[in-house]
Coordinates of C-alpha atoms in Angstrom, one line a residue:
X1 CA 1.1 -49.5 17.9
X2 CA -0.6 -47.7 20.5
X3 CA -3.8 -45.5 19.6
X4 CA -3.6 -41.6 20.5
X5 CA -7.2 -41.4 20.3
X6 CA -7.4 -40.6 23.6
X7 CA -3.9 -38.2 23.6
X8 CA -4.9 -34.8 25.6
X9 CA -1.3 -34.0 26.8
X10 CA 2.3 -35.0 26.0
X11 CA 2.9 -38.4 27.8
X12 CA 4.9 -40.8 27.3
X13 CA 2.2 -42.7 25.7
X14 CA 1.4 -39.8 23.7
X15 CA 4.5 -38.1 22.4
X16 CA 4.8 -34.7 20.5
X17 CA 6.1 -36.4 18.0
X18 CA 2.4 -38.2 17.8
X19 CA 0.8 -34.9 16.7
X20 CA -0.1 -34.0 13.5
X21 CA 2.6 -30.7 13.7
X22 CA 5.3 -33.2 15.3
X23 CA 7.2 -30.4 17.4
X24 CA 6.3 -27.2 20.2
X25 CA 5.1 -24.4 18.5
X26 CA 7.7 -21.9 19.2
X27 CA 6.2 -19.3 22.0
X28 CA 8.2 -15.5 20.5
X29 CA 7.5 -16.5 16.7
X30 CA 3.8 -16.9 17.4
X31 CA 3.4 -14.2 20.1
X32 CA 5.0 -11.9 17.2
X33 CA 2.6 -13.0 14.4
X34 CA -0.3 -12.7 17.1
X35 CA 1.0 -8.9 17.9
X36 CA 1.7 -8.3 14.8
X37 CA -1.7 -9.2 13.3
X38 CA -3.7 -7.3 16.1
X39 CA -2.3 -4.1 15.5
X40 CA -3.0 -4.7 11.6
X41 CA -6.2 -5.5 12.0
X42 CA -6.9 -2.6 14.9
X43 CA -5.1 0.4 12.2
X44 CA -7.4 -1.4 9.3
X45 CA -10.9 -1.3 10.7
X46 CA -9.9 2.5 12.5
X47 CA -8.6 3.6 8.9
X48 CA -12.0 2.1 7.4
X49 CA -14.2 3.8 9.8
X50 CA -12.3 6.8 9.9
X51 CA -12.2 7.4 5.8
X52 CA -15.6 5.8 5.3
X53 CA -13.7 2.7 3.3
X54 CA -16.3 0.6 4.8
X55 CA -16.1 -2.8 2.9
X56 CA -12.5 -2.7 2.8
X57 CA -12.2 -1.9 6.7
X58 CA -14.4 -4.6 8.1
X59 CA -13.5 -7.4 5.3
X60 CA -9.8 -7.4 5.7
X61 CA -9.7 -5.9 9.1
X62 CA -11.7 -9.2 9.7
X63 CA -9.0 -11.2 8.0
X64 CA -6.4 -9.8 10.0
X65 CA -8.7 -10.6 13.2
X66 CA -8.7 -14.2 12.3
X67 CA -5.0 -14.6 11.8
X68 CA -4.8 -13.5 15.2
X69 CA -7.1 -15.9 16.4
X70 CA -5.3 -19.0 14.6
X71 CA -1.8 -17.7 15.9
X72 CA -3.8 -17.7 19.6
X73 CA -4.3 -21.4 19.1
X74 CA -0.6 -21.8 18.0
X75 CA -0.1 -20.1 21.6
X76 CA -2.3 -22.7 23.4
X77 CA -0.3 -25.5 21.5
X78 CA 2.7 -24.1 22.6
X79 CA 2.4 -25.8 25.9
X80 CA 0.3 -28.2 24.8
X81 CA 0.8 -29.4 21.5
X82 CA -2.2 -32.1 22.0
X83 CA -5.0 -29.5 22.6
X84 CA -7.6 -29.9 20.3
X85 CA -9.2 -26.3 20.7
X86 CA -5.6 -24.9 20.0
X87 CA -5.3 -27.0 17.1
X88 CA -8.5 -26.5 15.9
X89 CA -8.4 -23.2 16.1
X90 CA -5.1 -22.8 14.4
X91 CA -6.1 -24.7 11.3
X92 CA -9.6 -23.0 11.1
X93 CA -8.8 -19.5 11.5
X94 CA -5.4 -19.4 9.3
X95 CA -6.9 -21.2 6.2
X96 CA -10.1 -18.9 6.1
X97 CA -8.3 -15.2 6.8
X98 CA -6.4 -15.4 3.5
X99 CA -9.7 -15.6 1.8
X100 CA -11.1 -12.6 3.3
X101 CA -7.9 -10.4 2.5
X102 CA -8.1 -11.5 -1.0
X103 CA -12.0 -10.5 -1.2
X104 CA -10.5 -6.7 -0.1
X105 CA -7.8 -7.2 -3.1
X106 CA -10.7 -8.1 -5.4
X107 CA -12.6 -4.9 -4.0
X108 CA -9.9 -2.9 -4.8
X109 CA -9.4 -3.5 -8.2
X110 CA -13.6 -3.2 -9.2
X111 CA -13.1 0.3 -7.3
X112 CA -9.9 1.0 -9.5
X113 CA -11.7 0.2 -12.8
X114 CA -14.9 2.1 -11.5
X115 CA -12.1 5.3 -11.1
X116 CA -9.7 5.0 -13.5
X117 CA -11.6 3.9 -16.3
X118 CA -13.9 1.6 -16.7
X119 CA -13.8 1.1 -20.5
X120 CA -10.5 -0.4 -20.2
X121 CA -11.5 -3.5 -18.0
X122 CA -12.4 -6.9 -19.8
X123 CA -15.7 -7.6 -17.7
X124 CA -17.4 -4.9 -15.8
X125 CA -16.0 -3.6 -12.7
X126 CA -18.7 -4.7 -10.3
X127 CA -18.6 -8.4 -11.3
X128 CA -14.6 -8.4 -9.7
X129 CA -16.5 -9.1 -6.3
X130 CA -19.3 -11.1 -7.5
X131 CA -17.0 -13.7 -9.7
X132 CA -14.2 -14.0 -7.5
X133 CA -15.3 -14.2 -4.3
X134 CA -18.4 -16.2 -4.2
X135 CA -15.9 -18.6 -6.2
X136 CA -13.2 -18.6 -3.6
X137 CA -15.9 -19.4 -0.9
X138 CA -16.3 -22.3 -3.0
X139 CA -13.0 -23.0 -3.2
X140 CA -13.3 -23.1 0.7
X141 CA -16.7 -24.9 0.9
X142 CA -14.5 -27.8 -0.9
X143 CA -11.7 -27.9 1.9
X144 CA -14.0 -27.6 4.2
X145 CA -15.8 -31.0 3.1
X146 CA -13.1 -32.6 2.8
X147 CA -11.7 -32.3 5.9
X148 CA -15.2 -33.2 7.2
X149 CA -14.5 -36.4 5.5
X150 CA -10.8 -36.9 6.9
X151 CA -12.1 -36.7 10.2
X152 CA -15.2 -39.3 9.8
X153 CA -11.9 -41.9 8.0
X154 CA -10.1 -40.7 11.0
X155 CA -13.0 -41.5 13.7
X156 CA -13.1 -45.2 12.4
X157 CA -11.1 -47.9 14.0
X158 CA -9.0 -49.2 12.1
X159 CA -8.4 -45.7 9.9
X160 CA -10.2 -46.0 6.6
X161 CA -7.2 -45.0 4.8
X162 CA -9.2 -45.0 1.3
X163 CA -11.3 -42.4 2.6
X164 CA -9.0 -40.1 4.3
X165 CA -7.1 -39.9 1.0
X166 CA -10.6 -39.0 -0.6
X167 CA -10.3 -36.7 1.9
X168 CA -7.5 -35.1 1.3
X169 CA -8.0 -35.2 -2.5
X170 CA -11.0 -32.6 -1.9
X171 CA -9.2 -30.4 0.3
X172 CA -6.1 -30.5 -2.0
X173 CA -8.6 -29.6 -5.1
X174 CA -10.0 -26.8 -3.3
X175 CA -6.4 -25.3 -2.4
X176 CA -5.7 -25.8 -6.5
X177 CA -8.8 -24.0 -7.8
X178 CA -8.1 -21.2 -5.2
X179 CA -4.6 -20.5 -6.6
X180 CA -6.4 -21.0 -10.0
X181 CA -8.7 -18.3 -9.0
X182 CA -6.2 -15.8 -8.3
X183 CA -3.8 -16.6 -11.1
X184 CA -6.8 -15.5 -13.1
X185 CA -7.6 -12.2 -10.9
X186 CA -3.9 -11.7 -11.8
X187 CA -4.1 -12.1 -15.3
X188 CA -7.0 -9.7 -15.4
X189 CA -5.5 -7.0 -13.1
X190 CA -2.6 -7.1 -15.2
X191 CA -4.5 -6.6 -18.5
X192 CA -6.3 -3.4 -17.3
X193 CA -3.4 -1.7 -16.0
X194 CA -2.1 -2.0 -19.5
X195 CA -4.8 -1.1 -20.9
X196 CA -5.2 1.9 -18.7
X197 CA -1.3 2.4 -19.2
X198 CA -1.4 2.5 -23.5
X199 CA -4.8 4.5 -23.4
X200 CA -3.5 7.4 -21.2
X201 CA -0.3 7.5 -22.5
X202 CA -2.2 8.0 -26.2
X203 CA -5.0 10.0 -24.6
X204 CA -6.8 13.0 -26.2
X205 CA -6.3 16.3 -24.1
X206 CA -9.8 15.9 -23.0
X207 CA -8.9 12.6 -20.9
X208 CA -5.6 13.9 -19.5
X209 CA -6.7 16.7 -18.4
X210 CA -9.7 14.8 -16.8
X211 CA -10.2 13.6 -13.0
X212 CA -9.5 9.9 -13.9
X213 CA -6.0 10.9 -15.8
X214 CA -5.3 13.3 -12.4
X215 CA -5.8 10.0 -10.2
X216 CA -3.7 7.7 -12.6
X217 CA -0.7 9.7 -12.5
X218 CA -0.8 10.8 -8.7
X219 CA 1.9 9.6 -7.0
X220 CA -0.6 8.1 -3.7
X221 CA -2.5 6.1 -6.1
X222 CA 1.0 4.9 -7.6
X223 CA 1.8 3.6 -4.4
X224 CA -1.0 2.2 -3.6
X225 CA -1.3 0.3 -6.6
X226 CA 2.2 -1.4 -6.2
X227 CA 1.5 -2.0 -2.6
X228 CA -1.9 -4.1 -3.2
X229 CA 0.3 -6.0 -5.7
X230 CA 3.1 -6.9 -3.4
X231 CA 0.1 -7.7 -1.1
X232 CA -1.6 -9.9 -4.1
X233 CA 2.1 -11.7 -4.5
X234 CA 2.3 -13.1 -1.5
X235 CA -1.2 -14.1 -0.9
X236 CA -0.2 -16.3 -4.0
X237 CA 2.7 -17.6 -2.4
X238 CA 1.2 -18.6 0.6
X239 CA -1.7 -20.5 -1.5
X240 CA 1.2 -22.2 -3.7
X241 CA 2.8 -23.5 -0.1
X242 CA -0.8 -24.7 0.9
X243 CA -0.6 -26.9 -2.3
X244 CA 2.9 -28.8 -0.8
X245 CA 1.4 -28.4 2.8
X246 CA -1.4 -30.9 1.5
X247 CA -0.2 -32.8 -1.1
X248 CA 1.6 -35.2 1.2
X249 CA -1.7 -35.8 3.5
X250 CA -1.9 -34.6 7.3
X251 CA 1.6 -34.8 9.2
X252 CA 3.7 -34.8 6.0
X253 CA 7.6 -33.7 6.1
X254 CA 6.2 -29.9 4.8
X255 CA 3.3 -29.5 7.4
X256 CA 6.0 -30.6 10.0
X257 CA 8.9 -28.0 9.0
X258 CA 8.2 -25.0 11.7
X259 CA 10.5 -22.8 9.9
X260 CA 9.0 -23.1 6.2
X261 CA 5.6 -22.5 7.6
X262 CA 6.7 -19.0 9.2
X263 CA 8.6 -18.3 6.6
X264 CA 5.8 -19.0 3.3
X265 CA 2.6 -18.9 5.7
X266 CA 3.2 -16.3 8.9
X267 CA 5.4 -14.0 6.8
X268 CA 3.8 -14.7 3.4
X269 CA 0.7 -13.2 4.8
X270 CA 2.0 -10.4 7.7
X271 CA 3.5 -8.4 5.0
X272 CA 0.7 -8.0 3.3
X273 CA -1.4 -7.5 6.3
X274 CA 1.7 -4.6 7.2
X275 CA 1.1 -3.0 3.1
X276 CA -2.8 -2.9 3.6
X277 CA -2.3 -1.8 6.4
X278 CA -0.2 1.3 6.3
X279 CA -1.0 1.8 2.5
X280 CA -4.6 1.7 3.1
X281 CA -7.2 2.7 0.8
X282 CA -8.5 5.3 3.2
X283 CA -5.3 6.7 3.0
X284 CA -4.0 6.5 -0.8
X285 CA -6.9 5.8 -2.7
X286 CA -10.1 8.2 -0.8
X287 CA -11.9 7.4 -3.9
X288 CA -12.8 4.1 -2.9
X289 CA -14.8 5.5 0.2
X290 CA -18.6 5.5 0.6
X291 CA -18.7 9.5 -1.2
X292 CA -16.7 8.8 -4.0
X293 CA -18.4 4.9 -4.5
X294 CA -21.7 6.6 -4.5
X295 CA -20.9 8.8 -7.0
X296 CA -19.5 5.8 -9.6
X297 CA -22.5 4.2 -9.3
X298 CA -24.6 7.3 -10.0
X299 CA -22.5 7.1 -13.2
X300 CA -22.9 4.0 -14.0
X301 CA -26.8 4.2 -13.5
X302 CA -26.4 7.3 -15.6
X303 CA -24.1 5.2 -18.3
X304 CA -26.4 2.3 -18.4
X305 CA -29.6 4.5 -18.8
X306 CA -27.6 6.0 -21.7
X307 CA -27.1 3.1 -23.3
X308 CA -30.7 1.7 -23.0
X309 CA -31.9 5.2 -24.3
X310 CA -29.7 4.9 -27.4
X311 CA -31.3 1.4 -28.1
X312 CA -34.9 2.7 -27.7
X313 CA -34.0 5.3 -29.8
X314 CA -32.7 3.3 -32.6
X315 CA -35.4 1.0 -32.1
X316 CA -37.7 3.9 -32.6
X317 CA -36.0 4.8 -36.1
X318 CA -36.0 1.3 -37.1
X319 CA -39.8 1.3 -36.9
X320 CA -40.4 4.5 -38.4
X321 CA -38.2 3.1 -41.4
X322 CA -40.2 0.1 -41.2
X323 CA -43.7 1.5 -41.6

């Protein structure tokens, strides 16, 4: 069998059929996705500077700009299916911009709870960003390592197959926690929405006729709550794929089917890049911007000072009792 170690173009000696894709990635399906994820990530970042929605501007528009990126390298492979930069960036680029879309998701929601109500969330609405993304970084940290240690099994001659299966056991793990992770962002989303749901539909006339019972039943915020959840669904979907990408080991039957990965990786994550996008924050949910943020944490200062007063007082009259 001869070695491709030293493949840098299709040859004879080093077929396309060699590479770890196994076919031309097609030119208009790439250029479309590339296009496509430019002018998402262009109308996210303007819509963020433009409405103050710093965070979620910069963080997904930054997803967005990475998509483009991999689907660049896609481009390159196109005519070369052996380039390594092409490759590299394709594989890079595509597996970390998921991760920074879903850190805006996660944003959303602790900017929801902060609005809306944030009694009727589980954990408090800041810790959204600091459990879930810090763990999906980890999540990546792990398919990072392991793909550093499929390419020092690959680098050996002959390939130490133990170890590149190692390999691909971390990555794989990674991929699994990171579905894990939002199964259970999921789970929690869905439990304060109906908890939100039973406690304004039961409220007091006090809390419906109060700011965060005006925002719950607007119709913007309606829309924009069923558009980060269509977004959310098929993040999901793309991680699931990810799981069948991998579990076969680099150059599998799935990783080599050009039409399942446009179909449950490109599309899986353009149309939520598209529902971000045109049902931005900025747009449909204002409240999330710097103004409205500053004022919710003025609230929850003011909440948390409450609460601390009431203990020193009962402290207090728990000493008086005592002496």
């Amino acid at each position: 069998m001869v070695s491709t170690d030293r493949c840098y173009a299709v040859s004879p000696e080093c077929p396309v059929s060699a590479t770890t894709l196994g076919y031309y990635p097609n030119l208009g399906a790439n250029a479309f996705f590339l296009a496509s994820f430019t002018l998402c990530a262009i109308v996210t970042v303007a819509i963020g500077v433009w409405k103050r929605t710093w965070a979620f501007g910069i963080v997904v528009g930054a997803g967005f700009f990475l998509e483009t990126c991999g689907y660049i390298g896609r481009v390159l492979m196109h005519s070369n299916p052996w380039s390594d930069p092409g490759f590299k960036m394709d594989l890079v680029c595509i597996i970390l911009a998921p991760t920074l879309i879903c850190a805006g998701i996660y944003l959303t929601l602790k900017h929801v709870a902060r609005t809306v109500g944030p009694n009727f969330s589980r954990i408090k609405p800041r810790l959204y960003t600091w459990i879930f993304i810090p763990f999906d970084v980890f999540c990546l940290c792990l398919q990072a390592i392991g793909g550093g240690v499929d390419a020092a099994a690959s680098d050996t001659t002959p390939v130490n197959e133990k170890t590149l299966k190692a390999g691909n056991d971390i990555i794989l793990a990674g991929i699994v926690l990171q579905v894990v992770n939002l199964v259970v962002f999921g789970l929690l989303s869905l439990d304060f929405f109906v908890a939100a749901k039973k406690n304004f539909h039961n409220a007091s006339p006090e809390l419906q006729n109060s700011s965060a019972a005006r925002i719950w039943y607007s119709k913007r915020f309606r829309i924009f709550c069923l558009a980060v959840t269509g977004a959310y669904a098929g993040i999901l979907i793309r991680c699931i794929y990810r799981i069948a990408e991998m579990a076969g080991g680099w150059g599998n039957a799935t990783m080599r089917n050009e039409v399942l990965f446009y179909v449950l990786e490109g599309a899986m994550v353009l149309y939520p890049a598209f529902l971000l996008s045109i049902f931005s924050p900025g747009l449909f949910f204002p409240e999330m911007g710097d103004a409205a943020a500053s004022v919710e944490a003025q609230n929850d200062n003011n909440n948390n000072n409450n609460e601390k007063q009431e203990n020193s007082d009962e402290g207090g009259v728990v000493g008086l009792q005592e002496q």
